[in-house]
Amino acid sequence: VDDPLLGYLAVSREDGWLQGFVTCTTFTTWHADFRWDSLSPAVELATDHGESQGRTPRVDEDGSLADELQAQLHAGDPDNEGVVWPRIAELSLLGALGCGRWLVQLVIDVLESSSEPPYEYLVAQATDNSIPFYERMGFVRVGAVTVTRRKKERVAEVEAEEEEEWKPKGK
């Protein structure tokens, strides 16, 4: 469903050891309540990831990028094929030992070189340690929020229990 899958790997010249690899495919989520939302209190976009060392963070402060992403066409069943966002690509960079910038730029160049680019946006899930790397590559922090079914069910259970506690007890 989320084809195409694009991928590259980098190996050392001398002995052919894997140095890193990157994949890129259509963004898909398996959460019914997923939404792009940089302004949600649950999102901590302002967390320090090196700004105190003189770096200026790249953050979707006004929520406009999240709004653009949320407005993109998306459809599907989160319990089967997932909810597919066909104009958003997701990048996954793994184990890039000194070649991460080259691998990410390679994917960007390939996506942008098409006469009809398949995607309008490229997103990545960044760890705290990788945020400065992605920001140097031009990525912007944007919020994403979801509530799992289990959490929804637990919230409903707690609300039902609280409601029961306040009901008058019979004699």
JSON list of N, CA, C and O in Angstrom, two decimals, residues 58 91-94 104 124-127 130-140:
[
{"chain": "A", "resi": 58, "resn": "ARG", "atom": "N", "xyz": [14.93, 24.90, 14.46]},
{"chain": "A", "resi": 58, "resn": "ARG", "atom": "CA", "xyz": [13.99, 25.06, 13.34]},
{"chain": "A", "resi": 58, "resn": "ARG", "atom": "C", "xyz": [12.68, 24.41, 13.81]},
{"chain": "A", "resi": 58, "resn": "ARG", "atom": "O", "xyz": [12.59, 23.18, 13.82]},
{"chain": "A", "resi": 91, "resn": "LEU", "atom": "N", "xyz": [11.28, 9.33, 5.72]},
{"chain": "A", "resi": 91, "resn": "LEU", "atom": "CA", "xyz": [12.68, 8.97, 5.61]},
{"chain": "A", "resi": 91, "resn": "LEU", "atom": "C", "xyz": [13.10, 8.21, 6.86]},
{"chain": "A", "resi": 91, "resn": "LEU", "atom": "O", "xyz": [12.75, 8.61, 7.97]},
{"chain": "A", "resi": 92, "resn": "SER", "atom": "N", "xyz": [13.84, 7.13, 6.70]},
{"chain": "A", "resi": 92, "resn": "SER", "atom": "CA", "xyz": [14.41, 6.39, 7.82]},
{"chain": "A", "resi": 92, "resn": "SER", "atom": "C", "xyz": [15.89, 6.20, 7.56]},
{"chain": "A", "resi": 92, "resn": "SER", "atom": "O", "xyz": [16.28, 5.51, 6.61]},
{"chain": "A", "resi": 93, "resn": "LEU", "atom": "N", "xyz": [16.71, 6.84, 8.37]},
{"chain": "A", "resi": 93, "resn": "LEU", "atom": "CA", "xyz": [18.16, 6.74, 8.27]},
{"chain": "A", "resi": 93, "resn": "LEU", "atom": "C", "xyz": [18.64, 5.85, 9.40]},
{"chain": "A", "resi": 93, "resn": "LEU", "atom": "O", "xyz": [18.34, 6.10, 10.56]},
{"chain": "A", "resi": 94, "resn": "LEU", "atom": "N", "xyz": [19.37, 4.81, 9.04]},
{"chain": "A", "resi": 94, "resn": "LEU", "atom": "CA", "xyz": [19.79, 3.84, 10.05]},
{"chain": "A", "resi": 94, "resn": "LEU", "atom": "C", "xyz": [21.29, 3.59, 9.99]},
{"chain": "A", "resi": 94, "resn": "LEU", "atom": "O", "xyz": [21.84, 3.32, 8.93]},
{"chain": "A", "resi": 104, "resn": "VAL", "atom": "N", "xyz": [21.03, 11.08, 3.19]},
{"chain": "A", "resi": 104, "resn": "VAL", "atom": "CA", "xyz": [19.81, 11.89, 3.22]},
{"chain": "A", "resi": 104, "resn": "VAL", "atom": "C", "xyz": [19.76, 12.80, 1.99]},
{"chain": "A", "resi": 104, "resn": "VAL", "atom": "O", "xyz": [18.72, 12.91, 1.33]},
{"chain": "A", "resi": 124, "resn": "ALA", "atom": "N", "xyz": [10.71, 12.83, 8.91]},
{"chain": "A", "resi": 124, "resn": "ALA", "atom": "CA", "xyz": [11.55, 11.82, 9.56]},
{"chain": "A", "resi": 124, "resn": "ALA", "atom": "C", "xyz": [11.21, 11.82, 11.04]},
{"chain": "A", "resi": 124, "resn": "ALA", "atom": "O", "xyz": [10.91, 12.87, 11.62]},
{"chain": "A", "resi": 125, "resn": "GLN", "atom": "N", "xyz": [11.24, 10.66, 11.66]},
{"chain": "A", "resi": 125, "resn": "GLN", "atom": "CA", "xyz": [11.09, 10.58, 13.10]},
{"chain": "A", "resi": 125, "resn": "GLN", "atom": "C", "xyz": [12.50, 10.65, 13.69]},
{"chain": "A", "resi": 125, "resn": "GLN", "atom": "O", "xyz": [13.30, 9.75, 13.48]},
{"chain": "A", "resi": 126, "resn": "ALA", "atom": "N", "xyz": [12.78, 11.73, 14.39]},
{"chain": "A", "resi": 126, "resn": "ALA", "atom": "CA", "xyz": [14.13, 11.97, 14.89]},
{"chain": "A", "resi": 126, "resn": "ALA", "atom": "C", "xyz": [14.23, 11.67, 16.38]},
{"chain": "A", "resi": 126, "resn": "ALA", "atom": "O", "xyz": [13.34, 12.01, 17.15]},
{"chain": "A", "resi": 127, "resn": "THR", "atom": "N", "xyz": [15.33, 11.05, 16.76]},
{"chain": "A", "resi": 127, "resn": "THR", "atom": "CA", "xyz": [15.63, 10.89, 18.18]},
{"chain": "A", "resi": 127, "resn": "THR", "atom": "C", "xyz": [16.13, 12.22, 18.71]},
{"chain": "A", "resi": 127, "resn": "THR", "atom": "O", "xyz": [16.52, 13.11, 17.94]},
{"chain": "A", "resi": 130, "resn": "SER", "atom": "N", "xyz": [19.45, 13.04, 17.28]},
{"chain": "A", "resi": 130, "resn": "SER", "atom": "CA", "xyz": [19.56, 13.29, 15.84]},
{"chain": "A", "resi": 130, "resn": "SER", "atom": "C", "xyz": [18.88, 14.58, 15.39]},
{"chain": "A", "resi": 130, "resn": "SER", "atom": "O", "xyz": [19.04, 14.99, 14.23]},
{"chain": "A", "resi": 131, "resn": "ILE", "atom": "N", "xyz": [18.15, 15.24, 16.27]},
{"chain": "A", "resi": 131, "resn": "ILE", "atom": "CA", "xyz": [17.45, 16.47, 15.89]},
{"chain": "A", "resi": 131, "resn": "ILE", "atom": "C", "xyz": [18.39, 17.53, 15.31]},
{"chain": "A", "resi": 131, "resn": "ILE", "atom": "O", "xyz": [18.11, 18.09, 14.25]},
{"chain": "A", "resi": 132, "resn": "PRO", "atom": "N", "xyz": [19.53, 17.81, 15.95]},
{"chain": "A", "resi": 132, "resn": "PRO", "atom": "CA", "xyz": [20.43, 18.81, 15.35]},
{"chain": "A", "resi": 132, "resn": "PRO", "atom": "C", "xyz": [20.89, 18.42, 13.94]},
{"chain": "A", "resi": 132, "resn": "PRO", "atom": "O", "xyz": [20.99, 19.29, 13.06]},
{"chain": "A", "resi": 133, "resn": "PHE", "atom": "N", "xyz": [21.15, 17.15, 13.71]},
{"chain": "A", "resi": 133, "resn": "PHE", "atom": "CA", "xyz": [21.55, 16.68, 12.38]},
{"chain": "A", "resi": 133, "resn": "PHE", "atom": "C", "xyz": [20.48, 17.00, 11.35]},
{"chain": "A", "resi": 133, "resn": "PHE", "atom": "O", "xyz": [20.75, 17.60, 10.30]},
{"chain": "A", "resi": 134, "resn": "TYR", "atom": "N", "xyz": [19.23, 16.63, 11.63]},
{"chain": "A", "resi": 134, "resn": "TYR", "atom": "CA", "xyz": [18.14, 16.87, 10.68]},
{"chain": "A", "resi": 134, "resn": "TYR", "atom": "C", "xyz": [17.89, 18.36, 10.48]},
{"chain": "A", "resi": 134, "resn": "TYR", "atom": "O", "xyz": [17.60, 18.80, 9.37]},
{"chain": "A", "resi": 135, "resn": "GLU", "atom": "N", "xyz": [18.00, 19.15, 11.54]},
{"chain": "A", "resi": 135, "resn": "GLU", "atom": "CA", "xyz": [17.81, 20.60, 11.39]},
{"chain": "A", "resi": 135, "resn": "GLU", "atom": "C", "xyz": [18.90, 21.20, 10.51]},
{"chain": "A", "resi": 135, "resn": "GLU", "atom": "O", "xyz": [18.62, 22.10, 9.71]},
{"chain": "A", "resi": 136, "resn": "ARG", "atom": "N", "xyz": [20.14, 20.73, 10.63]},
{"chain": "A", "resi": 136, "resn": "ARG", "atom": "CA", "xyz": [21.20, 21.22, 9.75]},
{"chain": "A", "resi": 136, "resn": "ARG", "atom": "C", "xyz": [20.91, 20.85, 8.29]},
{"chain": "A", "resi": 136, "resn": "ARG", "atom": "O", "xyz": [21.34, 21.54, 7.37]},
{"chain": "A", "resi": 137, "resn": "MET", "atom": "N", "xyz": [20.16, 19.77, 8.09]},
{"chain": "A", "resi": 137, "resn": "MET", "atom": "CA", "xyz": [19.79, 19.33, 6.73]},
{"chain": "A", "resi": 137, "resn": "MET", "atom": "C", "xyz": [18.57, 20.10, 6.21]},
{"chain": "A", "resi": 137, "resn": "MET", "atom": "O", "xyz": [18.16, 19.88, 5.08]},
{"chain": "A", "resi": 138, "resn": "GLY", "atom": "N", "xyz": [17.99, 20.98, 7.04]},
{"chain": "A", "resi": 138, "resn": "GLY", "atom": "CA", "xyz": [16.86, 21.79, 6.60]},
{"chain": "A", "resi": 138, "resn": "GLY", "atom": "C", "xyz": [15.50, 21.33, 7.11]},
{"chain": "A", "resi": 138, "resn": "GLY", "atom": "O", "xyz": [14.49, 21.96, 6.83]},
{"chain": "A", "resi": 139, "resn": "PHE", "atom": "N", "xyz": [15.47, 20.24, 7.86]},
{"chain": "A", "resi": 139, "resn": "PHE", "atom": "CA", "xyz": [14.19, 19.77, 8.41]},
{"chain": "A", "resi": 139, "resn": "PHE", "atom": "C", "xyz": [13.72, 20.72, 9.51]},
{"chain": "A", "resi": 139, "resn": "PHE", "atom": "O", "xyz": [14.52, 21.39, 10.16]},
{"chain": "A", "resi": 140, "resn": "VAL", "atom": "N", "xyz": [12.42, 20.76, 9.72]},
{"chain": "A", "resi": 140, "resn": "VAL", "atom": "CA", "xyz": [11.78, 21.61, 10.73]},
{"chain": "A", "resi": 140, "resn": "VAL", "atom": "C", "xyz": [11.02, 20.71, 11.69]},
{"chain": "A", "resi": 140, "resn": "VAL", "atom": "O", "xyz": [10.32, 19.79, 11.27]}
]
